[in-house]
Tab-separated table of C-alpha atoms and ligand atoms in Angstrom:
chain	number	residue	atom	x	y	z
A	493	MET	CA	35.474	-1.031	138.850
A	494	ILE	CA	36.618	-4.515	139.810
A	495	ASP	CA	35.225	-7.318	137.657
A	496	TYR	CA	34.663	-9.893	140.385
A	497	TYR	CA	34.209	-12.691	137.850
A	498	ALA	CA	37.744	-11.984	136.563
A	499	VAL	CA	39.090	-12.757	140.047
A	500	PRO	CA	39.707	-16.384	141.124
A	501	SER	CA	37.594	-17.597	144.046
A	502	PRO	CA	38.197	-17.441	146.914
A	503	CYS	CA	40.418	-14.370	146.910
A	504	TYR	CA	41.147	-11.196	148.854
A	505	VAL	CA	41.405	-8.515	146.217
A	506	ILE	CA	42.962	-5.157	147.026
A	507	ASP	CA	41.967	-2.238	144.816
A	508	GLU	CA	45.156	-0.277	144.064
A	509	ALA	CA	43.176	2.907	143.321
A	510	ARG	CA	41.430	2.863	146.710
A	511	LEU	CA	44.682	1.964	148.493
A	512	ARG	CA	46.445	4.918	146.852
A	513	LYS	CA	43.552	7.191	147.809
A	514	ASN	CA	43.973	6.266	151.501
A	515	LEU	CA	47.746	6.600	151.308
A	516	THR	CA	47.383	10.067	149.783
A	517	VAL	CA	45.132	11.185	152.669
A	518	ILE	CA	47.605	9.817	155.219
A	519	LYS	CA	50.645	11.412	153.573
A	520	ASN	CA	48.822	14.710	153.293
A	521	VAL	CA	48.013	14.700	157.031
A	522	ALA	CA	51.615	13.808	157.900
A	523	ASP	CA	53.082	16.514	155.646
A	524	ARG	CA	50.691	19.265	156.654
A	525	ALA	CA	50.758	18.540	160.400
A	526	GLY	CA	54.528	17.935	160.465
A	527	VAL	CA	54.113	14.529	162.099
A	528	GLU	CA	55.304	11.020	161.264
A	529	ILE	CA	52.641	8.472	160.343
A	530	ILE	CA	53.693	4.842	160.166
A	531	LEU	CA	51.745	1.703	159.308
A	532	ALA	CA	50.763	-0.574	162.213
A	533	PHE	CA	51.416	-4.033	160.794
A	534	LYS	CA	48.972	-5.604	163.225
A	535	GLY	CA	46.180	-4.109	161.112
A	536	PHE	CA	47.611	-4.603	157.643
A	537	ALA	CA	50.771	-6.394	156.605
A	538	THR	CA	50.131	-7.628	153.084
A	539	TRP	CA	53.680	-7.036	151.956
A	540	GLY	CA	52.901	-7.912	148.348
A	541	VAL	CA	51.536	-4.372	148.002
A	542	PHE	CA	54.292	-2.640	150.009
A	543	PRO	CA	55.926	-1.306	146.810
A	544	VAL	CA	52.811	0.908	146.570
A	545	VAL	CA	52.726	1.697	150.317
A	546	LYS	CA	56.403	2.725	150.319
A	547	GLU	CA	55.691	5.511	147.833
A	548	TYR	CA	53.785	7.285	150.629
A	549	VAL	CA	55.126	6.176	154.027
A	550	SER	CA	58.540	5.094	155.175
A	551	GLY	CA	58.067	3.261	158.429
A	552	ALA	CA	56.017	0.747	160.367
A	553	ALA	CA	54.963	-0.130	163.896
A	554	ALA	CA	55.744	-3.682	164.951
A	555	SER	CA	54.454	-5.737	167.854
A	556	SER	CA	56.731	-8.765	167.578
A	557	VAL	CA	60.060	-9.911	166.179
A	558	SER	CA	58.371	-11.122	163.023
A	559	GLU	CA	56.656	-7.781	162.384
A	560	ALA	CA	59.881	-5.894	163.142
A	561	ARG	CA	61.785	-8.110	160.717
A	562	LEU	CA	59.098	-7.653	158.056
A	563	CYS	CA	59.510	-3.907	158.453
A	564	PHE	CA	63.258	-4.180	158.048
A	565	GLU	CA	63.093	-6.533	155.083
A	566	GLU	CA	60.040	-5.310	153.191
A	567	ILE	CA	59.790	-1.605	154.101
A	568	GLY	CA	63.549	-1.136	154.355
A	569	ALA	CA	63.417	0.686	157.706
A	570	PHE	CA	63.946	-0.091	161.351
A	571	ALA	CA	60.648	-0.615	163.178
A	572	HIS	CA	58.957	1.308	165.964
A	573	THR	CA	58.392	-1.670	168.198
A	574	TYR	CA	55.978	-2.042	171.081
A	575	SER	CA	54.903	-5.322	172.603
A	576	PRO	CA	53.019	-6.005	175.859
A	577	VAL	CA	56.009	-8.137	176.796
A	578	TYR	CA	59.428	-8.918	175.340
A	579	PRO	CA	60.525	-12.471	176.071
A	580	GLU	CA	64.254	-12.280	176.813
A	581	ARG	CA	65.052	-14.857	174.133
A	582	ASP	CA	63.544	-12.532	171.466
A	583	PHE	CA	65.118	-9.328	172.624
A	584	ASN	CA	68.323	-9.459	170.574
A	585	SER	CA	66.251	-9.772	167.417
A	586	ILE	CA	63.982	-6.922	168.565
A	587	LEU	CA	67.119	-4.785	168.915
A	588	GLU	CA	68.396	-5.871	165.517
A	589	TYR	CA	65.282	-4.662	163.664
A	590	SER	CA	64.106	-1.647	165.709
A	591	SER	CA	64.831	2.074	165.843
A	592	HIS	CA	62.392	2.682	168.726
A	593	ILE	CA	61.475	0.238	171.480
A	594	THR	CA	58.580	0.948	173.818
A	595	PHE	CA	58.259	-0.938	177.085
A	596	ASN	CA	54.907	-1.837	178.593
A	597	SER	CA	56.050	-1.998	182.225
A	598	LEU	CA	58.735	-0.462	184.409
A	599	ASP	CA	60.020	-3.912	185.231
A	600	GLN	CA	60.597	-4.773	181.559
A	601	TYR	CA	62.246	-1.385	181.134
A	602	ARG	CA	64.602	-1.919	184.070
A	603	ARG	CA	65.603	-5.395	182.950
A	604	LEU	CA	65.988	-4.739	179.221
A	605	PHE	CA	67.018	-1.090	178.881
A	606	PRO	CA	70.687	-1.899	179.710
A	607	LEU	CA	70.735	-4.023	176.523
A	608	VAL	CA	69.306	-1.117	174.521
A	609	LYS	CA	71.938	1.203	175.941
A	610	LYS	CA	74.898	-0.966	175.121
A	611	TYR	CA	73.640	-1.999	171.664
A	612	GLY	CA	75.993	-0.977	168.852
A	613	ARG	CA	73.434	1.346	167.190
A	614	LYS	CA	71.359	4.125	168.747
A	615	ILE	CA	67.858	2.892	169.634
A	616	SER	CA	65.375	5.211	171.285
A	617	ALA	CA	63.535	3.810	174.313
A	618	GLY	CA	60.010	4.703	175.364
A	619	LEU	CA	57.315	3.706	177.844
A	620	ARG	CA	53.700	2.909	177.133
A	621	ILE	CA	51.471	4.973	179.369
A	622	ASN	CA	47.870	4.258	180.253
A	623	PRO	CA	45.895	7.506	180.657
A	624	GLU	CA	42.937	5.541	182.094
A	625	PHE	CA	40.683	7.314	179.633
A	626	SER	CA	39.160	5.778	176.558
A	627	GLU	CA	35.871	6.062	174.756
A	628	ILE	CA	36.004	2.518	173.410
A	629	SER	CA	32.867	0.748	174.577
A	630	HIS	CA	33.812	-2.723	173.314
A	631	GLY	CA	35.809	-4.405	176.138
A	632	LEU	CA	37.943	-6.521	173.823
A	633	TYR	CA	39.417	-3.356	172.297
A	634	ASN	CA	39.602	-1.108	175.352
A	635	PRO	CA	43.179	-0.803	176.639
A	636	CYS	CA	42.067	1.418	179.539
A	637	SER	CA	39.505	-0.835	181.207
A	638	PRO	CA	40.191	-1.168	184.966
A	639	GLY	CA	42.917	-3.722	185.581
A	640	SER	CA	44.181	-3.474	182.006
A	641	ARG	CA	47.604	-5.021	181.445
A	642	LEU	CA	48.521	-2.364	178.886
A	643	GLY	CA	50.655	0.603	179.868
A	644	ILE	CA	51.738	2.344	183.055
A	645	ILE	CA	49.201	4.504	184.902
A	646	ALA	CA	50.187	7.991	186.102
A	647	ASP	CA	50.199	7.003	189.805
A	648	ASP	CA	52.872	4.423	189.066
A	649	LEU	CA	55.109	6.873	187.231
A	650	PRO	CA	56.154	9.516	189.750
A	651	GLU	CA	59.274	10.271	187.728
A	652	LEU	CA	60.718	9.460	184.345
A	653	PRO	CA	63.394	6.761	184.484
A	654	ALA	CA	66.767	7.815	183.053
A	655	GLY	CA	67.152	7.061	179.363
A	656	VAL	CA	63.456	7.251	178.418
A	657	GLU	CA	63.073	9.437	175.332
A	658	GLY	CA	59.447	8.876	174.426
A	659	LEU	CA	55.950	8.053	175.614
A	660	HIS	CA	53.458	5.915	173.759
A	661	PHE	CA	49.724	5.613	174.251
A	662	HIS	CA	47.066	3.749	172.314
A	663	VAL	CA	43.479	4.292	173.430
A	664	LEU	CA	41.448	4.924	170.262
A	665	PHE	CA	39.501	2.601	168.021
A	666	GLU	CA	38.082	3.706	164.650
A	667	ALA	CA	37.917	7.180	166.173
A	668	ASP	CA	37.667	10.748	164.911
A	669	SER	CA	40.001	13.640	165.700
A	670	PHE	CA	37.671	15.014	168.378
A	671	ALA	CA	38.174	11.811	170.395
A	672	LEU	CA	41.935	12.305	170.026
A	673	GLU	CA	41.565	15.872	171.260
A	674	LYS	CA	39.870	14.636	174.457
A	675	VAL	CA	42.527	11.963	174.996
A	676	LEU	CA	45.370	14.432	174.498
A	677	LYS	CA	43.890	16.703	177.130
A	678	VAL	CA	43.955	13.860	179.679
A	679	VAL	CA	47.441	12.729	178.603
A	680	GLU	CA	48.760	16.266	179.012
A	681	GLU	CA	47.144	16.666	182.436
A	682	LYS	CA	48.552	13.376	183.705
A	683	PHE	CA	51.910	13.130	181.947
A	684	GLY	CA	52.598	16.634	180.556
A	685	ARG	CA	55.216	17.332	183.210
A	686	PHE	CA	57.479	14.821	181.452
A	687	PHE	CA	57.166	16.414	178.005
A	688	PRO	CA	60.165	18.780	178.405
A	689	LEU	CA	62.333	15.702	179.123
A	690	LEU	CA	61.224	13.781	176.027
A	691	LYS	CA	62.006	13.653	172.312
A	692	TRP	CA	58.883	11.975	170.962
A	693	ILE	CA	55.329	10.953	171.671
A	694	ASN	CA	53.591	8.111	169.882
A	695	MET	CA	49.807	8.507	169.789
A	696	GLY	CA	49.151	4.895	168.776
A	697	GLY	CA	46.443	3.881	166.326
A	698	GLY	CA	42.697	4.163	165.997
A	699	HIS	CA	42.822	7.393	163.946
A	700	LEU	CA	40.410	6.546	161.134
A	701	MET	CA	41.390	9.506	158.974
A	702	THR	CA	40.463	7.757	155.714
A	703	LYS	CA	36.820	7.193	156.680
A	704	GLU	CA	34.355	9.308	154.771
A	705	GLY	CA	33.440	12.375	156.816
A	706	TYR	CA	36.610	12.382	158.956
A	707	ASP	CA	37.644	15.987	159.574
A	708	THR	CA	41.318	15.848	158.554
A	709	SER	CA	41.676	19.647	158.804
A	710	HIS	CA	40.794	19.462	162.490
A	711	LEU	CA	43.298	16.626	162.981
A	712	ILE	CA	46.034	18.548	161.165
A	713	SER	CA	45.524	21.758	163.107
A	714	HIS	CA	45.311	19.959	166.450
A	715	LEU	CA	48.430	17.883	165.825
A	716	SER	CA	50.436	20.790	164.553
A	717	ASP	CA	49.433	22.955	167.559
A	718	PHE	CA	50.435	20.152	169.898
A	719	ARG	CA	53.763	19.684	168.124
A	720	LYS	CA	54.610	23.387	168.183
A	721	ARG	CA	53.534	23.816	171.802
A	722	THR	CA	55.435	20.788	173.161
A	723	GLY	CA	58.363	20.634	170.743
A	724	LEU	CA	57.886	16.857	170.585
A	725	HIS	CA	58.282	14.731	167.487
A	726	VAL	CA	54.773	13.291	167.024
A	727	ILE	CA	54.215	9.782	165.704
A	728	LEU	CA	50.883	8.177	164.790
A	729	GLU	CA	50.613	4.484	163.988
A	730	PRO	CA	47.202	3.674	162.552
A	731	GLY	CA	46.535	0.293	160.985
A	732	SER	CA	42.892	0.269	159.862
A	733	ALA	CA	43.103	3.709	158.260
A	734	PHE	CA	45.585	2.407	155.678
A	735	ALA	CA	43.457	-0.435	154.375
A	736	TRP	CA	39.977	0.887	155.247
A	737	GLU	CA	37.531	-0.055	152.461
A	738	THR	CA	40.338	-0.929	150.059
A	739	GLY	CA	39.163	-4.362	149.027
A	740	GLU	CA	36.911	-7.339	149.192
A	741	LEU	CA	36.814	-11.054	149.819
A	742	VAL	CA	35.466	-12.755	146.718
A	743	ALA	CA	33.681	-16.050	147.377
A	744	THR	CA	31.490	-18.498	145.485
A	745	VAL	CA	28.243	-20.236	146.398
A	746	GLU	CA	29.063	-23.944	146.351
A	747	ASP	CA	25.792	-25.430	147.603
A	748	ILE	CA	22.395	-24.443	148.936
A	749	VAL	CA	20.884	-26.496	151.749
A	750	VAL	CA	17.392	-26.120	153.179
A	751	ASN	CA	16.431	-27.010	156.747
A	752	ASN	CA	13.141	-26.044	158.400
A	753	GLY	CA	12.466	-23.513	155.697
A	754	ILE	CA	15.852	-21.827	156.064
A	755	SER	CA	17.986	-21.778	152.931
A	756	THR	CA	21.698	-21.608	153.595
A	757	ALA	CA	24.114	-20.829	150.805
A	758	ILE	CA	27.384	-22.556	151.670
A	759	THR	CA	30.379	-20.722	150.278
A	760	ASP	CA	34.018	-21.550	149.614
A	761	VAL	CA	35.095	-19.279	152.501
A	762	SER	CA	34.700	-19.473	156.255
A	763	PHE	CA	33.705	-16.739	158.690
A	764	THR	CA	35.806	-18.233	161.459
A	765	ALA	CA	38.910	-18.838	159.315
A	766	HIS	CA	38.797	-16.027	156.766
A	767	MET	CA	36.710	-13.261	158.401
A	768	PRO	CA	37.320	-14.006	162.093
A	769	ASP	CA	36.391	-10.527	163.335
A	770	CYS	CA	32.825	-11.121	162.160
A	771	LEU	CA	32.513	-13.694	164.933
A	772	GLU	CA	34.998	-12.179	167.407
A	773	MET	CA	33.800	-8.550	167.363
A	774	PRO	CA	31.104	-9.523	166.303
A	775	TYR	CA	29.786	-7.620	163.285
A	776	LYS	CA	27.750	-8.479	160.223
A	777	PRO	CA	29.684	-7.742	157.039
A	778	LYS	CA	28.167	-6.149	153.956
A	779	ILE	CA	27.710	-8.228	150.832
A	780	LEU	CA	27.716	-6.422	147.498
A	781	GLY	CA	24.173	-6.203	146.113
A	782	ALA	CA	22.557	-7.718	149.229
A	783	THR	CA	20.617	-6.214	152.115
A	784	ASP	CA	19.639	-7.400	155.566
A	785	ALA	CA	16.804	-9.926	155.336
A	786	LEU	CA	13.671	-8.404	153.762
A	787	GLU	CA	10.352	-10.159	153.535
A	788	GLY	CA	9.293	-10.994	150.010
A	789	LYS	CA	12.832	-11.091	148.631
A	790	PRO	CA	15.018	-14.171	148.074
A	791	THR	CA	16.683	-14.577	151.451
A	792	TYR	CA	19.587	-16.781	152.428
A	793	ARG	CA	21.676	-17.537	155.437
A	794	ILE	CA	25.276	-17.380	154.270
A	795	GLY	CA	27.409	-20.188	155.624
A	796	GLY	CA	31.113	-20.903	155.766
A	797	ASN	CA	32.840	-24.086	154.666
A	798	SER	CA	34.274	-25.138	158.044
A	799	CYS	CA	32.607	-27.669	160.342
A	800	LEU	CA	31.974	-25.080	163.069
A	801	SER	CA	28.188	-25.006	163.567
A	802	GLY	CA	28.347	-21.267	164.110
A	803	ASP	CA	30.233	-20.601	160.886
A	804	VAL	CA	27.277	-18.495	159.689
A	805	MET	CA	26.739	-14.775	159.968
A	806	GLY	CA	23.016	-14.149	159.638
A	807	ASP	CA	20.678	-13.669	156.747
A	808	TRP	CA	20.799	-11.482	153.662
A	809	SER	CA	18.288	-10.782	150.904
A	810	PHE	CA	19.143	-10.622	147.222
A	811	ASP	CA	17.363	-9.364	144.109
A	812	LYS	CA	17.266	-12.864	142.643
A	813	GLN	CA	17.582	-16.470	143.750
A	814	LEU	CA	21.164	-17.533	144.438
A	815	LEU	CA	22.538	-20.307	142.268
A	816	ARG	CA	25.530	-22.542	142.652
A	817	GLY	CA	28.516	-20.743	141.093
A	818	ASP	CA	27.275	-17.238	141.957
A	819	ARG	CA	29.917	-14.888	143.294
A	820	LEU	CA	29.474	-13.305	146.736
A	821	VAL	CA	31.574	-10.241	147.463
A	822	PHE	CA	32.171	-9.427	151.133
A	823	LEU	CA	33.024	-5.749	151.446
A	824	ASP	CA	35.887	-4.161	153.390
A	825	MET	CA	37.751	-7.375	154.136
A	826	ILE	CA	41.349	-6.172	154.122
A	827	HIS	CA	42.284	-4.441	157.422
A	828	TYR	CA	42.619	-6.870	160.340
A	829	THR	CA	40.878	-9.600	158.341
A	830	MET	CA	43.905	-10.630	156.300
A	831	VAL	CA	46.351	-10.632	159.223
A	832	LYS	CA	44.077	-12.817	161.335
A	833	THR	CA	43.167	-15.687	159.041
A	834	THR	CA	43.838	-19.302	159.933
A	835	THR	CA	43.969	-22.643	158.173
A	836	PHE	CA	41.347	-24.129	160.528
A	837	ASN	CA	39.851	-27.356	159.170
A	838	GLY	CA	42.435	-27.183	156.389
A	839	VAL	CA	39.917	-25.278	154.300
A	840	HIS	CA	41.438	-23.600	151.272
A	841	HIS	CA	42.912	-20.222	152.226
A	842	PRO	CA	41.790	-17.440	149.861
A	843	SER	CA	44.398	-16.212	147.389
A	844	ILE	CA	45.658	-12.630	147.487
A	845	GLY	CA	45.488	-10.360	144.470
A	846	ILE	CA	45.496	-6.734	143.446
A	847	TRP	CA	43.199	-4.941	141.013
A	848	THR	CA	45.689	-2.610	139.363
A	849	MET	CA	45.328	0.989	138.206
A	850	ASP	CA	45.015	-0.215	134.604
A	851	ASN	CA	42.042	-2.441	135.493
A	852	GLN	CA	43.848	-5.752	135.475
A	853	PHE	CA	43.777	-8.459	138.093
A	854	ARG	CA	47.238	-9.503	139.297
A	855	LEU	CA	47.512	-12.600	141.453
A	856	ILE	CA	50.034	-12.074	144.259
A	857	ARG	CA	49.814	-15.331	146.188
A	858	GLU	CA	48.029	-18.653	146.209
A	859	PHE	CA	47.873	-21.053	149.143
A	860	GLY	CA	47.921	-24.809	149.206
A	861	TYR	CA	48.341	-27.945	151.243
A	862	GLU	CA	51.899	-27.034	152.326
A	863	ASP	CA	50.702	-23.850	154.046
A	864	TYR	CA	48.277	-25.898	156.114
A	865	ARG	CA	50.781	-28.704	156.814
A	866	ASP	CA	53.754	-26.481	157.699
A	867	ARG	CA	51.961	-24.668	160.493
A	868	LEU	CA	51.223	-27.861	162.336
A	869	SER	CA	54.541	-29.690	162.598
B	920	PLP	C1	49.682	-0.305	170.125
B	920	PLP	C2	48.819	-0.211	168.920
B	920	PLP	N1	49.160	0.629	167.928
B	920	PLP	C3	48.416	0.747	166.804
B	920	PLP	C4	47.268	-0.002	166.628
B	920	PLP	C5	46.496	0.154	165.359
B	920	PLP	O1	45.190	0.567	165.574
B	920	PLP	P1	44.166	0.808	164.385
B	920	PLP	O2	44.341	-0.312	163.430
B	920	PLP	O3	42.835	0.796	165.044
B	920	PLP	O4	44.504	2.111	163.770
B	920	PLP	C6	46.864	-0.894	167.636
B	920	PLP	C7	45.656	-1.701	167.496
B	920	PLP	O5	45.294	-2.508	168.294
B	920	PLP	C8	47.673	-1.016	168.812
B	920	PLP	O6	47.347	-1.864	169.801
């Protein structure tokens, strides 16, 4: 159990025990299904805990030069790289750090594949396909919405260009294995004729295999059937599943202001800067020990410390009145949250720490004025 008062505020604190639990599930799926599961850095890239991650997985999916380099330097492996576009000026560095490069369009493939081919080390090239089938209802996260810029649709791929060894699709979001089963059926119908010509297929992310209730046995049997039937090397690159429910954002109530009968507890963190998905998605996070607003209970609007008027996320009720200095613990604030933070307003960026297996807090990183200053000029 994390002692949140033993953690400095504000701070993202990763629970090593919960992280290891997720990593064990992921490794077990990979081993039993005979597939490769790599970490999508876009969802979680807190490299201070990679020594733990590397005990279970040996690769990562990158979407930029910086992510590919982080994979090379901090995981010690070449990256599986996919980006919606590769600017030509970046491409030499993409080659330097990647083992697999997936192209989003045929034009990018035609222009850049010659560089892959003549590179001094073998790099496997792939294409991102768009099966035009996704169950994601939230537009911001749906790569298959009509007119999407992501991936090549079947009508535009009458034949496989020479040199392509793999196909990549990403159409799931916090999904179960039954959603994957439906997607695979469509992918096979539309692109299955290319399978005998390929070496690998990358099924992207969105496989939330560490969520309570996820049927990993179904995933394992479906993946292993697919692998045996097609002979393809199967790669999955989830992000969220790695860090799902592995840690919290610890904050402190700094002030309580009252306006028109509404009490707002202003904290030392910001929704827009430190929990941006709460406003972007949007979703209301859980706070330890609090509920949605209930009549008759001490109720507060929780506010961030930036000047944005909308840096609030609704109302919560507590068992007792909040006081200045009280800790607020925002649950499940590791995946996507940590990679998306900003230094907006120059507000203090939360530290990063780990709650270790022997129940100690270890500070990994603190942030200061230089981090704010150096991003701006
Ligand atoms: C290409 C690709 N791969 C992997 C992922 C990781 O997805 P998730 O974190 O939902 O597992 C994403 C997420 O957007 C993605 O776009």
